[in-house]
Amino acid sequence: MRAASVSDFRELARRRLPNIFFEYIDGGSYAEVTLRRNVEDLEALALRQRVMCDMSQLDMSVQTLGQTLKMPVGLAPVGMAGMYGRRGECQAMRAASAAGVPMCLSTVSVCSIEEVAATGAPPWFQLYMLKDRGYMRELLARAKAVGSPVLVFTVDLPLPGSRYRDVRSGFTGGTPLQSMLTQLKDGVLHPAWTWDVFMNGRPHTLGSVQAAVKEGRRVTDFLAWISRNFDRSVTWKDIDWVRETWDGPIVLKGVLDVEDAKASVKAGADGLVVSNHGGRQLDGVRSTISALGPIADAVGGDLEVYMDGGVRSGLDVLKALALGAKACFVGRAWAWALGAGGEPAIARMLDILRAELAVAMILTGCNNARDAGRSLLDRP
């Protein structure tokens, strides 16, 4: 099957990936209410079709934090992407760079920040705050050393949400022997993945934090260590601590409330990502698209506002721009594409988003992505 939409990559990834890894990236927390809301609330928004406009000139580019993006899309941080395709984060960085959009590298990536930066373009770097502040300081220095232009500080994960799919698939919760047998069975049933990733995609560690983990050899061991070391004591004052090491732009990811958005401004953030962690943390909260408008109204003049969660098409991107986002970050979309076919599939996914965004802009009479506003939405 040739993928025609983002959803097609999901199906292709489901066929190719071992079940434990597909369920890990595809699932949300608890009953996955918020995961569904993210998609459904975007679908419910109607664009306002306009005709007979001169659309001979179309500009999708946006400027943000000193960078020019060829379209208002970026690759969101995705943990363990190197388990979906061989050295997956490097493949994603190359595809993003070729498309003229940013990629944000997860703290819990398989490929280290140095390996990804060696592809030719340094990624934005996503930070989880761990208890070992000495190691966090070292990690920030490494990101700065390779030229990462933006730090994305995830603030909605003082501990991981409960993800039932991971327990049911055998990815978490079982004994080491049960986990090993599950992975062995999955590998036998997915020979293409086994050859590409398991045999030729090593080492299977969390590259950027490998030196901090004293025990364990498998990715699941590293994840268990990370889960035990998230720092629940983090407050707004810790932004000052980050600033002591990082002198570039700081974006806070995981803001869903207007009061927290205002606090982000007071803390000196340069941007925020309206995000509920893709429905993987607190289930039952509102969708990101429903939170976006009020947050953009409250703080959009003071910092850059981005959004992630539920974006499945270029039409969704335009809806988010109309409600005040400077750009959208997609996570599952590129993880599915990576699992489906590596770098070429990610490039194809970005081309699909670009083509869909072009259609949406032309048929709403929006010549320039920077001019997108609420007049593009049809509100009966």
XYZ file of C-alpha atoms in Angstrom:
380
model
C 0.000 0.000 0.000
C 1.276 3.463 -0.898
C 0.498 5.931 1.850
C -1.857 8.713 0.818
C -2.471 10.130 4.300
C -0.923 10.231 7.751
C -3.358 7.535 8.861
C -2.024 5.224 6.165
C 1.406 5.348 7.808
C -0.211 4.194 11.022
C -1.497 1.050 9.335
C 1.828 0.397 7.619
C 3.655 0.806 10.936
C 1.210 -1.543 12.652
C 2.042 -4.250 10.093
C 5.815 -3.805 10.288
C 6.552 -3.075 13.948
C 6.570 -5.549 16.817
C 3.361 -5.167 18.754
C 5.053 -3.837 21.895
C 6.577 -0.904 20.015
C 3.498 -0.131 17.938
C 1.294 -0.066 21.037
C 3.845 2.059 22.899
C 3.742 4.879 20.346
C 0.102 4.492 19.334
C -1.484 4.372 22.767
C -2.475 6.902 25.382
C -3.042 6.775 29.116
C -5.888 5.111 30.974
C -9.076 4.925 28.827
C -7.521 7.183 26.136
C -10.309 9.747 26.352
C -7.941 12.674 25.806
C -6.153 10.842 22.998
C -9.470 10.640 21.134
C -10.463 14.214 22.002
C -7.293 15.583 20.453
C -8.297 14.147 17.092
C -12.069 14.541 17.326
C -12.015 18.199 18.375
C -9.787 19.064 15.434
C -12.102 17.164 13.110
C -15.101 19.074 14.490
C -13.630 22.461 13.540
C -14.855 23.585 10.123
C -12.776 25.673 7.762
C -14.456 28.540 5.931
C -14.251 27.956 2.187
C -13.678 31.038 0.062
C -13.541 31.249 -3.742
C -12.409 33.593 -6.505
C -9.388 34.787 -4.560
C -6.073 35.386 -6.300
C -4.018 32.506 -4.901
C -1.221 32.605 -7.466
C 1.241 33.394 -4.675
C 1.382 31.101 -1.652
C 3.787 31.442 1.268
C 3.828 28.733 3.954
C 6.977 29.925 5.694
C 7.052 31.260 9.242
C 9.767 32.875 11.336
C 10.196 31.768 14.908
C 12.947 32.026 17.524
C 15.453 33.229 14.939
C 14.676 30.494 12.426
C 12.715 30.362 9.181
C 10.577 27.252 8.753
C 9.547 26.362 5.210
C 6.168 25.363 6.616
C 4.660 25.717 10.101
C 5.364 22.122 11.115
C 8.003 20.443 13.247
C 8.776 16.942 14.448
C 7.885 16.632 18.129
C 10.112 14.723 20.562
C 9.389 10.980 20.398
C 11.007 8.637 22.882
C 12.852 5.532 21.686
C 12.405 6.354 18.005
C 15.499 4.305 17.246
C 13.406 1.216 17.976
C 11.011 2.002 15.093
C 13.682 2.318 12.412
C 17.441 1.813 12.266
C 19.029 4.770 14.113
C 15.610 6.333 13.769
C 16.297 9.758 15.219
C 19.055 10.327 12.662
C 16.720 9.345 9.835
C 14.106 11.775 11.160
C 16.629 14.615 11.457
C 17.716 14.179 7.847
C 14.113 14.194 6.610
C 13.231 17.261 8.678
C 16.325 19.140 7.544
C 15.583 18.393 3.882
C 12.030 19.682 4.355
C 13.194 22.858 6.077
C 11.462 22.141 9.390
C 12.835 21.534 12.894
C 13.099 18.255 14.727
C 13.071 18.153 18.516
C 15.147 15.312 19.962
C 13.802 13.522 23.032
C 15.890 13.111 26.166
C 15.038 9.404 25.904
C 16.188 8.962 22.314
C 18.100 5.883 21.211
C 20.571 8.020 19.265
C 22.566 10.494 21.319
C 22.373 14.202 20.660
C 25.913 14.090 19.250
C 24.992 11.333 16.780
C 21.918 13.197 15.585
C 23.773 16.500 15.240
C 26.394 14.702 13.138
C 23.784 14.282 10.385
C 24.514 17.904 9.498
C 21.805 19.797 11.354
C 21.552 20.124 15.140
C 18.102 19.327 16.549
C 16.085 21.265 19.033
C 16.589 19.446 22.334
C 13.821 18.305 24.670
C 14.648 18.141 28.372
C 13.095 15.991 31.076
C 14.141 17.168 34.506
C 15.755 14.297 36.398
C 16.814 14.197 40.036
C 20.518 14.206 39.195
C 20.989 17.911 38.515
C 24.684 17.456 37.903
C 23.932 15.172 35.007
C 21.204 17.532 33.768
C 23.750 20.344 33.693
C 26.111 18.130 31.720
C 23.317 17.185 29.292
C 22.433 20.828 28.678
C 26.102 21.610 28.039
C 26.240 18.798 25.486
C 23.174 20.161 23.694
C 24.735 23.605 23.623
C 28.044 22.201 22.375
C 26.492 20.606 19.285
C 24.600 23.802 18.444
C 21.029 22.953 19.431
C 19.163 26.199 18.739
C 16.197 25.725 21.111
C 15.636 23.939 24.421
C 12.176 22.421 24.870
C 11.570 21.783 28.567
C 8.745 19.256 29.070
C 6.846 20.267 32.202
C 3.921 17.809 32.280
C 5.802 14.661 33.266
C 6.695 14.613 36.962
C 5.871 10.913 36.608
C 4.647 8.786 33.688
C 0.915 8.298 33.189
C -0.498 4.773 33.360
C -0.625 3.336 29.850
C -2.739 0.220 29.837
C -1.738 -0.838 26.339
C 1.891 -1.225 27.413
C 0.873 -3.580 30.211
C -1.371 -5.624 27.929
C 1.305 -5.880 25.223
C 3.902 -7.055 27.720
C 6.121 -4.012 27.252
C 5.858 -3.058 30.925
C 4.794 -4.739 34.121
C 6.117 -8.245 33.489
C 9.196 -10.048 34.718
C 12.481 -9.713 32.773
C 11.966 -13.253 31.430
C 8.423 -12.482 30.281
C 9.647 -9.293 28.602
C 12.443 -11.165 26.832
C 10.080 -13.895 25.578
C 7.568 -11.300 24.351
C 10.261 -9.448 22.431
C 11.607 -12.692 20.988
C 8.162 -13.699 19.744
C 7.552 -10.226 18.300
C 10.888 -10.345 16.500
C 10.154 -13.708 14.885
C 6.800 -12.421 13.640
C 8.338 -9.243 12.189
C 11.477 -10.294 10.289
C 11.902 -7.023 8.369
C 12.033 -5.062 11.618
C 14.312 -7.672 13.184
C 16.860 -7.300 10.392
C 16.628 -3.512 10.159
C 16.496 -2.532 13.825
C 17.289 -5.462 16.083
C 20.241 -6.755 14.077
C 21.559 -3.607 12.390
C 20.281 -0.748 14.542
C 22.363 -1.269 17.648
C 23.202 -0.145 20.266
C 19.718 -0.197 21.777
C 20.351 2.181 24.651
C 19.115 5.664 25.456
C 22.124 7.417 23.993
C 21.913 10.837 25.626
C 21.482 9.492 29.169
C 23.457 6.280 28.858
C 26.262 7.462 31.133
C 23.844 8.178 33.962
C 22.322 4.695 34.003
C 24.429 2.360 36.100
C 22.314 -0.753 35.666
C 20.499 -2.440 32.782
C 21.298 -3.163 29.188
C 17.938 -3.160 27.423
C 15.850 -0.126 26.429
C 13.167 -1.184 28.890
C 15.777 -1.138 31.681
C 16.681 2.418 30.767
C 13.021 3.453 30.733
C 12.527 1.965 34.186
C 15.514 3.979 35.426
C 14.146 7.167 33.858
C 10.743 6.594 35.470
C 12.345 6.272 38.894
C 14.343 9.451 38.404
C 11.780 12.012 37.223
C 11.902 14.967 39.613
C 8.474 15.703 41.114
C 9.791 18.718 43.022
C 10.158 20.927 39.929
C 8.535 24.381 40.146
C 8.591 27.579 38.129
C 11.737 28.613 40.007
C 13.628 25.806 38.265
C 13.475 27.769 35.019
C 16.080 30.022 36.634
C 18.236 26.949 37.248
C 17.975 25.973 33.587
C 18.927 29.502 32.567
C 22.189 29.192 34.491
C 23.370 26.627 31.930
C 21.284 27.418 28.860
C 21.463 30.893 27.318
C 19.351 30.172 24.221
C 15.579 30.170 23.712
C 13.553 28.057 26.145
C 10.174 26.613 25.180
C 7.949 25.000 27.823
C 6.075 21.947 26.555
C 2.975 20.635 28.279
C 0.995 23.811 29.034
C -2.788 23.356 28.906
C -4.121 26.052 31.253
C -4.253 29.816 30.784
C -2.873 30.480 34.263
C 0.100 28.226 33.552
C 0.609 30.041 30.262
C 0.756 33.365 32.124
C 3.192 31.818 34.591
C 5.345 30.758 31.632
C 5.636 34.395 30.603
C 6.581 35.451 34.130
C 9.191 32.683 34.259
C 10.868 34.151 31.180
C 10.043 31.425 28.652
C 10.453 32.311 24.998
C 7.689 29.982 23.874
C 5.294 27.269 24.962
C 3.752 24.199 23.412
C 0.068 23.748 24.145
C 0.196 20.013 24.777
C -1.297 17.208 26.849
C 1.556 14.871 25.919
C -0.474 13.369 23.098
C -3.025 12.047 25.588
C -0.342 9.997 27.332
C -0.376 11.671 30.750
C -3.513 12.866 32.579
C -6.488 11.310 30.835
C -9.771 13.205 30.778
C -8.264 16.665 30.279
C -9.251 18.888 27.390
C -7.885 18.585 23.883
C -5.009 20.785 22.838
C -6.964 22.495 20.059
C -9.676 23.507 22.558
C -7.027 24.922 24.893
C -5.090 26.708 22.166
C -7.357 29.696 21.496
C -7.654 30.947 25.082
C -3.918 30.510 25.669
C -2.998 32.301 22.447
C -5.341 35.157 23.369
C -3.784 35.431 26.812
C -0.066 35.259 26.009
C 0.377 35.136 22.234
C 1.783 38.657 22.209
C 4.394 37.804 24.817
C 5.924 34.552 23.563
C 5.695 32.030 20.738
C 2.759 29.625 20.975
C 2.949 26.192 19.367
C 0.636 23.192 19.565
C 0.873 19.437 19.379
C -1.652 16.643 19.809
C -4.098 15.187 17.298
C -2.615 16.730 14.146
C -3.254 14.251 11.333
C -3.342 16.470 8.237
C -2.343 19.777 6.723
C -5.921 20.907 7.267
C -5.393 20.406 10.999
C -2.266 22.543 10.792
C -4.213 25.444 9.283
C -6.925 25.125 11.948
C -4.261 25.435 14.632
C -2.714 28.467 12.919
C -6.159 30.047 12.748
C -6.492 29.703 16.525
C -3.143 31.294 17.252
C -0.394 28.695 16.892
C 2.842 29.744 15.215
C 3.465 26.122 14.187
C 2.351 22.570 14.946
C 4.551 19.747 16.130
C 3.645 16.224 15.081
C 4.747 13.168 17.035
C 2.827 10.026 16.169
C 2.729 11.074 12.508
C 6.494 10.858 12.088
C 6.867 7.858 14.396
C 4.335 5.935 12.296
C 6.142 6.989 9.123
C 9.499 5.931 10.553
C 8.060 2.562 11.516
C 6.479 2.200 8.103
C 9.542 2.944 5.995
C 12.252 5.054 7.570
C 13.547 8.372 6.272
C 11.815 8.172 2.854
C 8.481 7.600 4.564
C 9.008 10.566 6.904
C 9.850 12.714 3.885
C 6.688 11.456 2.196
C 4.626 12.241 5.303
C 5.950 15.807 5.364
C 5.192 16.176 1.645
C 1.618 15.047 2.331
C 1.218 17.620 5.099
C 2.647 20.309 2.824
C 0.290 19.440 -0.044
C -2.739 19.304 2.246
C -1.811 22.632 3.828
C -1.527 24.185 0.375
C -5.031 23.031 -0.563
C -6.423 24.291 2.740
C -4.784 27.697 2.352
C -5.858 28.120 -1.266
C -9.484 27.162 -0.625
C -9.769 29.423 2.407
C -8.172 32.381 0.628
C -5.099 32.453 2.863
C -2.057 33.484 0.826
C 0.379 33.610 3.721
C 0.613 31.267 6.689
C 1.696 34.205 8.847
C -1.682 35.878 8.230
C -3.830 32.928 9.298
C -6.517 33.988 11.758
C -9.924 33.028 13.040
C -11.646 34.339 9.943
C -10.505 31.078 8.314
C -12.862 29.106 10.554
C -16.559 28.644 9.858
C -18.397 29.261 13.093
C -22.174 28.932 12.594
